[in-house]
GROMACS .gro file of C-alpha atoms in nm:
model
  300
    1MET     CA    1  11.416  17.281  14.256
    2GLY     CA    2  11.631  17.372  14.553
    3ARG     CA    3  12.006  17.373  14.536
    4GLY     CA    4  12.188  17.090  14.706
    5ARG     CA    5  12.530  16.938  14.692
    6THR     CA    6  12.687  16.734  14.418
    7VAL     CA    7  12.874  16.429  14.536
    8VAL     CA    8  13.239  16.411  14.428
    9VAL     CA    9  13.406  16.072  14.415
   10THR     CA   10  13.747  15.984  14.269
   11ALA     CA   11  13.840  15.666  14.091
   12VAL     CA   12  14.123  15.613  14.335
   13ALA     CA   13  13.972  15.678  14.674
   14ALA     CA   14  13.627  15.550  14.776
   15VAL     CA   15  13.406  15.793  14.961
   16ALA     CA   16  13.336  15.679  15.317
   17ALA     CA   17  12.985  15.674  15.457
   18ALA     CA   18  13.049  15.979  15.672
   19ALA     CA   19  13.231  16.184  15.405
   20VAL     CA   20  13.169  16.561  15.395
   21ALA     CA   21  13.028  16.733  15.085
   22VAL     CA   22  13.302  16.888  14.873
   23GLY     CA   23  13.113  17.096  14.618
   24ALA     CA   24  12.799  17.306  14.593
   25VAL     CA   25  12.622  17.283  14.255
   26ALA     CA   26  12.271  17.204  14.131
   27ALA     CA   27  12.173  16.857  14.255
   28LEU     CA   28  11.912  16.604  14.155
   29ARG     CA   29  11.736  16.597  14.490
   30GLU     CA   30  11.530  16.843  14.690
   31ARG     CA   31  11.727  16.813  15.012
   32SER     CA   32  12.096  16.790  15.093
   33GLU     CA   33  12.260  16.472  15.214
   34PRO     CA   34  12.614  16.400  15.324
   35ALA     CA   35  12.814  16.375  15.002
   36GLY     CA   36  12.868  16.019  14.892
   37ALA     CA   37  12.675  15.874  15.186
   38GLY     CA   38  12.697  15.495  15.156
   39LEU     CA   39  12.865  15.510  14.813
   40ALA     CA   40  13.202  15.378  14.703
   41LEU     CA   41  13.228  15.393  14.324
   42ARG     CA   42  13.531  15.392  14.096
   43VAL     CA   43  13.558  15.410  13.717
   44SER     CA   44  13.797  15.348  13.431
   45VAL     CA   45  13.771  15.351  13.049
   46GLU     CA   46  13.836  15.051  12.825
   47GLN     CA   47  13.788  14.978  12.456
   48TYR     CA   48  13.712  14.657  12.267
   49ARG     CA   49  13.681  14.573  11.897
   50THR     CA   50  13.312  14.656  11.882
   51ASP     CA   51  13.387  14.991  12.047
   52GLU     CA   52  13.655  15.070  11.787
   53VAL     CA   53  13.400  15.034  11.509
   54ALA     CA   54  13.138  15.242  11.692
   55ARG     CA   55  13.388  15.500  11.827
   56THR     CA   56  13.282  15.435  12.182
   57VAL     CA   57  13.460  15.349  12.505
   58GLU     CA   58  13.334  15.133  12.788
   59VAL     CA   59  13.302  15.322  13.115
   60ALA     CA   60  13.378  15.045  13.364
   61PHE     CA   61  13.195  15.101  13.693
   62HIS     CA   62  13.292  14.923  14.015
   63ASN     CA   63  13.060  14.949  14.312
   64ASP     CA   64  13.263  14.875  14.627
   65GLY     CA   65  12.979  14.973  14.859
   66PRO     CA   66  12.734  14.745  15.042
   67LEU     CA   67  12.422  14.838  14.841
   68PRO     CA   68  12.326  14.809  14.472
   69VAL     CA   69  12.341  15.137  14.278
   70ARG     CA   70  12.145  15.218  13.962
   71VAL     CA   71  12.302  15.443  13.697
   72SER     CA   72  12.057  15.637  13.476
   73ARG     CA   73  12.283  15.882  13.290
   74VAL     CA   74  12.652  15.893  13.198
   75ASP     CA   75  12.846  16.186  13.054
   76LEU     CA   76  13.215  16.196  12.970
   77GLU     CA   77  13.385  16.528  13.034
   78LEU     CA   78  13.686  16.497  12.804
   79PRO     CA   79  13.861  16.831  12.748
   80SER     CA   80  14.084  16.677  12.477
   81PHE     CA   81  13.786  16.554  12.271
   82GLU     CA   82  13.485  16.725  12.115
   83GLY     CA   83  13.142  16.597  12.020
   84THR     CA   84  13.079  16.406  12.340
   85GLY     CA   85  12.743  16.410  12.514
   86PRO     CA   86  12.538  16.240  12.784
   87VAL     CA   87  12.396  15.891  12.738
   88THR     CA   88  12.077  15.767  12.905
   89VAL     CA   89  12.128  15.419  13.047
   90ASP     CA   90  11.973  15.175  13.292
   91ALA     CA   91  12.266  14.997  13.453
   92LEU     CA   92  12.249  14.824  13.789
   93LEU     CA   93  12.580  14.810  13.976
   94PRO     CA   94  12.584  14.516  14.217
   95PRO     CA   95  12.782  14.554  14.540
   96ASN     CA   96  13.123  14.406  14.622
   97GLY     CA   97  13.317  14.553  14.331
   98LEU     CA   98  13.167  14.361  14.040
   99ARG     CA   99  13.237  14.542  13.713
  100VAL     CA  100  12.962  14.679  13.486
  101ASP     CA  101  13.051  14.836  13.149
  102VAL     CA  102  12.851  15.119  12.993
  103PRO     CA  103  12.933  15.214  12.628
  104VAL     CA  104  12.964  15.589  12.572
  105PRO     CA  105  13.078  15.783  12.259
  106PHE     CA  106  13.406  15.967  12.311
  107GLY     CA  107  13.383  16.213  12.022
  108THR     CA  108  13.681  16.327  11.814
  109GLY     CA  109  14.021  16.431  11.938
  110ARG     CA  110  14.105  16.802  11.946
  111CYS     CA  111  14.410  16.814  11.717
  112ASP     CA  112  14.603  17.096  11.553
  113GLY     CA  113  14.694  16.893  11.243
  114VAL     CA  114  15.064  16.913  11.331
  115HIS     CA  115  15.134  16.735  11.658
  116THR     CA  116  15.047  16.365  11.669
  117SER     CA  117  15.120  16.267  12.030
  118PRO     CA  118  14.957  16.515  12.270
  119ARG     CA  119  14.864  16.392  12.617
  120ALA     CA  120  14.495  16.380  12.704
  121ALA     CA  121  14.389  16.630  12.969
  122ALA     CA  122  14.250  16.514  13.304
  123SER     CA  123  13.899  16.381  13.246
  124THR     CA  124  13.586  16.303  13.447
  125VAL     CA  125  13.283  16.076  13.433
  126VAL     CA  126  12.960  16.246  13.544
  127ALA     CA  127  12.699  15.988  13.643
  128ASP     CA  128  12.344  16.018  13.772
  129VAL     CA  129  12.300  15.740  14.027
  130ALA     CA  130  12.048  15.620  14.285
  131PRO     CA  131  12.157  15.384  14.562
  132GLU     CA  132  11.906  15.121  14.673
  133GLY     CA  133  11.648  15.293  14.891
  134GLY     CA  134  11.806  15.635  14.832
  135GLN     CA  135  11.751  15.940  14.617
  136ALA     CA  136  11.909  16.017  14.282
  137ARG     CA  137  12.222  16.229  14.279
  138SER     CA  138  12.496  16.338  14.043
  139LEU     CA  139  12.849  16.208  14.094
  140ARG     CA  140  13.171  16.337  13.942
  141LEU     CA  141  13.414  16.045  13.914
  142ALA     CA  142  13.769  16.134  13.819
  143LEU     CA  143  13.942  15.907  13.568
  144ALA     CA  144  14.306  15.813  13.616
  145ASP     CA  145  14.544  16.087  13.504
  146PRO     CA  146  14.755  16.033  13.303
  147ASN     CA  147  14.527  15.796  13.118
  148PRO     CA  148  14.691  15.559  12.865
  149MET     CA  149  14.361  15.473  12.694
  150LEU     CA  150  14.262  15.836  12.633
  151ASP     CA  151  14.620  15.913  12.524
  152LYS     CA  152  14.598  15.631  12.268
  153LEU     CA  153  14.264  15.748  12.129
  154LEU     CA  154  14.386  16.107  12.103
  155HIS     CA  155  14.708  15.993  11.933
  156LEU     CA  156  14.515  15.796  11.667
  157ASP     CA  157  14.287  16.091  11.592
  158CYS     CA  158  14.576  16.336  11.574
  159GLU     CA  159  14.768  16.105  11.339
  160ALA     CA  160  14.462  16.099  11.113
  161ALA     CA  161  14.433  16.480  11.130
  162ARG     CA  162  14.802  16.521  11.049
  163LEU     CA  163  14.776  16.293  10.745
  164HIS     CA  164  14.452  16.453  10.627
  165ARG     CA  165  14.630  16.787  10.585
  166ALA     CA  166  14.866  16.626  10.335
  167ALA     CA  167  14.654  16.365  10.157
  168SER     CA  168  14.350  16.140  10.150
  169ILE     CA  169  14.393  15.769  10.082
  170HIS     CA  170  14.118  15.558   9.930
  171PHE     CA  171  14.051  15.287   9.674
  172GLY     CA  172  13.979  15.355   9.308
  173ASP     CA  173  13.746  15.153   9.086
  174TRP     CA  174  13.759  14.773   9.104
  175THR     CA  175  13.773  14.529   8.811
  176ALA     CA  176  13.680  14.165   8.861
  177TYR     CA  177  13.903  13.874   8.758
  178PRO     CA  178  13.843  13.501   8.834
  179GLY     CA  179  14.027  13.498   9.168
  180GLY     CA  180  13.939  13.842   9.301
  181LEU     CA  181  13.959  14.212   9.211
  182HIS     CA  182  14.213  14.443   9.051
  183GLY     CA  183  14.217  14.803   9.166
  184ASN     CA  184  14.428  15.097   9.282
  185LEU     CA  185  14.514  15.254   9.612
  186VAL     CA  186  14.472  15.626   9.539
  187VAL     CA  187  14.653  15.903   9.723
  188ASP     CA  188  14.502  16.248   9.656
  189ARG     CA  189  14.680  16.571   9.749
  190GLY     CA  190  14.547  16.768  10.046
  191GLU     CA  191  14.613  17.131  10.141
  192GLU     CA  192  14.973  17.071  10.250
  193ASP     CA  193  15.223  17.015   9.970
  194THR     CA  194  15.451  16.764  10.142
  195ALA     CA  195  15.583  16.431  10.020
  196VAL     CA  196  15.355  16.142  10.122
  197ARG     CA  197  15.525  15.803  10.113
  198VAL     CA  198  15.304  15.493  10.135
  199ASP     CA  199  15.521  15.240  10.317
  200ASP     CA  200  15.285  14.943  10.334
  201LEU     CA  201  14.925  14.829  10.365
  202THR     CA  202  14.749  14.516  10.472
  203GLY     CA  203  14.406  14.356  10.459
  204SER     CA  204  14.165  14.217  10.718
  205ILE     CA  205  14.068  13.867  10.824
  206MET     CA  206  13.814  13.839  10.542
  207TYR     CA  207  13.999  14.026  10.266
  208THR     CA  208  14.361  14.010  10.154
  209ILE     CA  209  14.473  14.342  10.005
  210ASP     CA  210  14.809  14.312   9.831
  211ALA     CA  211  15.029  14.553   9.638
  212PRO     CA  212  15.295  14.380   9.429
  213GLY     CA  213  15.652  14.504   9.428
  214PRO     CA  214  15.900  14.631   9.686
  215ARG     CA  215  15.830  14.848   9.989
  216PRO     CA  216  15.775  15.142  10.016
  217LEU     CA  217  15.494  15.124   9.764
  218GLY     CA  218  15.523  15.475   9.623
  219THR     CA  219  15.550  15.847   9.701
  220LEU     CA  220  15.322  16.138   9.622
  221ALA     CA  221  15.588  16.402   9.553
  222PRO     CA  222  15.549  16.774   9.629
  223GLY     CA  223  15.354  16.934   9.346
  224GLN     CA  224  15.198  16.599   9.245
  225ARG     CA  225  14.817  16.583   9.274
  226ARG     CA  226  14.750  16.210   9.263
  227LEU     CA  227  14.931  15.878   9.305
  228ALA     CA  228  14.777  15.543   9.204
  229ILE     CA  229  14.927  15.220   9.339
  230PRO     CA  230  14.801  14.892   9.181
  231VAL     CA  231  14.649  14.648   9.432
  232THR     CA  232  14.458  14.322   9.430
  233ALA     CA  233  14.181  14.207   9.664
  234THR     CA  234  14.120  13.837   9.728
  235PRO     CA  235  13.932  13.641   9.996
  236GLY     CA  236  14.118  13.599  10.324
  237ARG     CA  237  13.871  13.339  10.448
  238CYS     CA  238  13.580  13.165  10.285
  239ASP     CA  239  13.368  13.036  10.572
  240GLN     CA  240  13.021  13.177  10.627
  241HIS     CA  241  13.063  13.174  11.005
  242ALA     CA  242  13.361  13.409  10.997
  243LEU     CA  243  13.178  13.642  10.757
  244ALA     CA  244  12.881  13.659  10.993
  245GLU     CA  245  13.083  13.707  11.313
  246ILE     CA  246  13.367  13.939  11.213
  247LYS     CA  247  13.337  14.287  11.363
  248LYS     CA  248  13.574  14.481  11.135
  249PRO     CA  249  13.579  14.322  10.788
  250PHE     CA  250  13.656  14.648  10.603
  251VAL     CA  251  13.932  14.795  10.819
  252PHE     CA  252  14.250  14.803  10.610
  253PRO     CA  253  14.557  14.950  10.786
  254ALA     CA  254  14.826  15.146  10.602
  255TRP     CA  255  15.151  15.306  10.713
  256VAL     CA  256  15.253  15.641  10.570
  257THR     CA  257  15.556  15.868  10.620
  258LEU     CA  258  15.537  16.242  10.561
  259SER     CA  259  15.826  16.468  10.465
  260GLN     CA  260  15.834  16.845  10.504
  261ARG     CA  261  16.031  16.906  10.185
  262GLY     CA  262  16.119  16.620   9.954
  263SER     CA  263  16.078  16.246   9.969
  264GLY     CA  264  16.410  16.209  10.145
  265ASP     CA  265  16.438  16.527  10.352
  266GLY     CA  266  16.279  16.627  10.679
  267GLU     CA  267  16.118  16.289  10.742
  268MET     CA  268  15.859  16.278  11.016
  269GLU     CA  269  15.741  15.979  11.216
  270GLN     CA  270  15.560  15.702  11.036
  271LEU     CA  271  15.185  15.744  11.070
  272TYR     CA  272  14.923  15.472  11.099
  273THR     CA  273  14.600  15.519  10.909
  274GLU     CA  274  14.304  15.318  10.786
  275ILE     CA  275  14.209  15.332  10.420
  276VAL     CA  276  13.879  15.505  10.352
  277VAL     CA  277  13.630  15.241  10.235
  278SER     CA  278  13.319  15.364  10.051
  279ASP     CA  279  12.984  15.187  10.022
  280ALA     CA  280  13.079  15.099   9.663
  281ASP     CA  281  13.402  14.938   9.790
  282ARG     CA  282  13.212  14.736  10.050
  283ASN     CA  283  12.967  14.612   9.790
  284ALA     CA  284  13.241  14.521   9.541
  285LEU     CA  285  13.447  14.336   9.804
  286ASP     CA  286  13.149  14.150   9.949
  287THR     CA  287  13.027  14.048   9.603
  288MET     CA  288  13.378  13.929   9.508
  289LEU     CA  289  13.416  13.719   9.824
  290ARG     CA  290  13.079  13.551   9.778
  291ARG     CA  291  13.155  13.487   9.410
  292VAL     CA  292  13.501  13.341   9.464
  293CYS     CA  293  13.406  13.147   9.778
  294ARG     CA  294  13.072  13.033   9.633
  295LEU     CA  295  12.877  13.169   9.927
  296GLN     CA  296  12.514  13.277   9.920
  297PRO     CA  297  12.450  13.634   9.805
  298ALA     CA  298  12.403  13.891  10.078
  299GLY     CA  299  12.049  13.899  10.216
  300SER     CA  300  11.952  13.557  10.085
   0.00000   0.00000   0.00000
């Protein structure tokens, strides 16, 4: 294949029909054309509840040009994340600025396990597109920089990495009682011997997770290997419709504060985390809800 010109378009400025080519790299066509001829695309990244579960973002395309444009491949170039890769799609972008979302995995934040609020580096969407009646080409579409959405995703991953150095938080075994389940929230020591204070936790729409007693709930002290905090799990809702429609039934937030020395010295910022939920936990919670709410067993 011959070498042509890659079209470069930014999310802020549309490329005019007579724009001049701005880069020379391998292209998807045999002959060169004026860069961005007839194209006016812009992009942003968004995230919805279904994306949170799947660890994807929606690349929102806007086609401000006069012709439909078909997108066949999307790749996120995110220097602050790893594990990203191209996605093959078949998305038609109608003209006049109508928005079309394409879900793309964003990988995992590059974190050092210490800092929890780094800023995401400038990022780019690389898209293979073909305007109506035209040939396929590769576009590099710059995302807004700074980018609050990418900053948020990186912050959440770096909080998780910071906490993981000190401890892992999960549920222990469950024991059934007539109204729900008794169990423990377990904090296991990681590689860093710092105090880990569990400030609070909460349940989801379908499941109420409660720890009796005052807040904070307990502290894993330096030198201590494990902390067990008694909890109960009961139904949050009992309607079949909610159970069928809810997107994140097993996401249980917790708030944890780390200390560099003791439980009262060198306090760091409070970290948000989500309790690790195993397949055994999911089965126990689902079985409990159906038992207490008198719903049909799963799969029936």
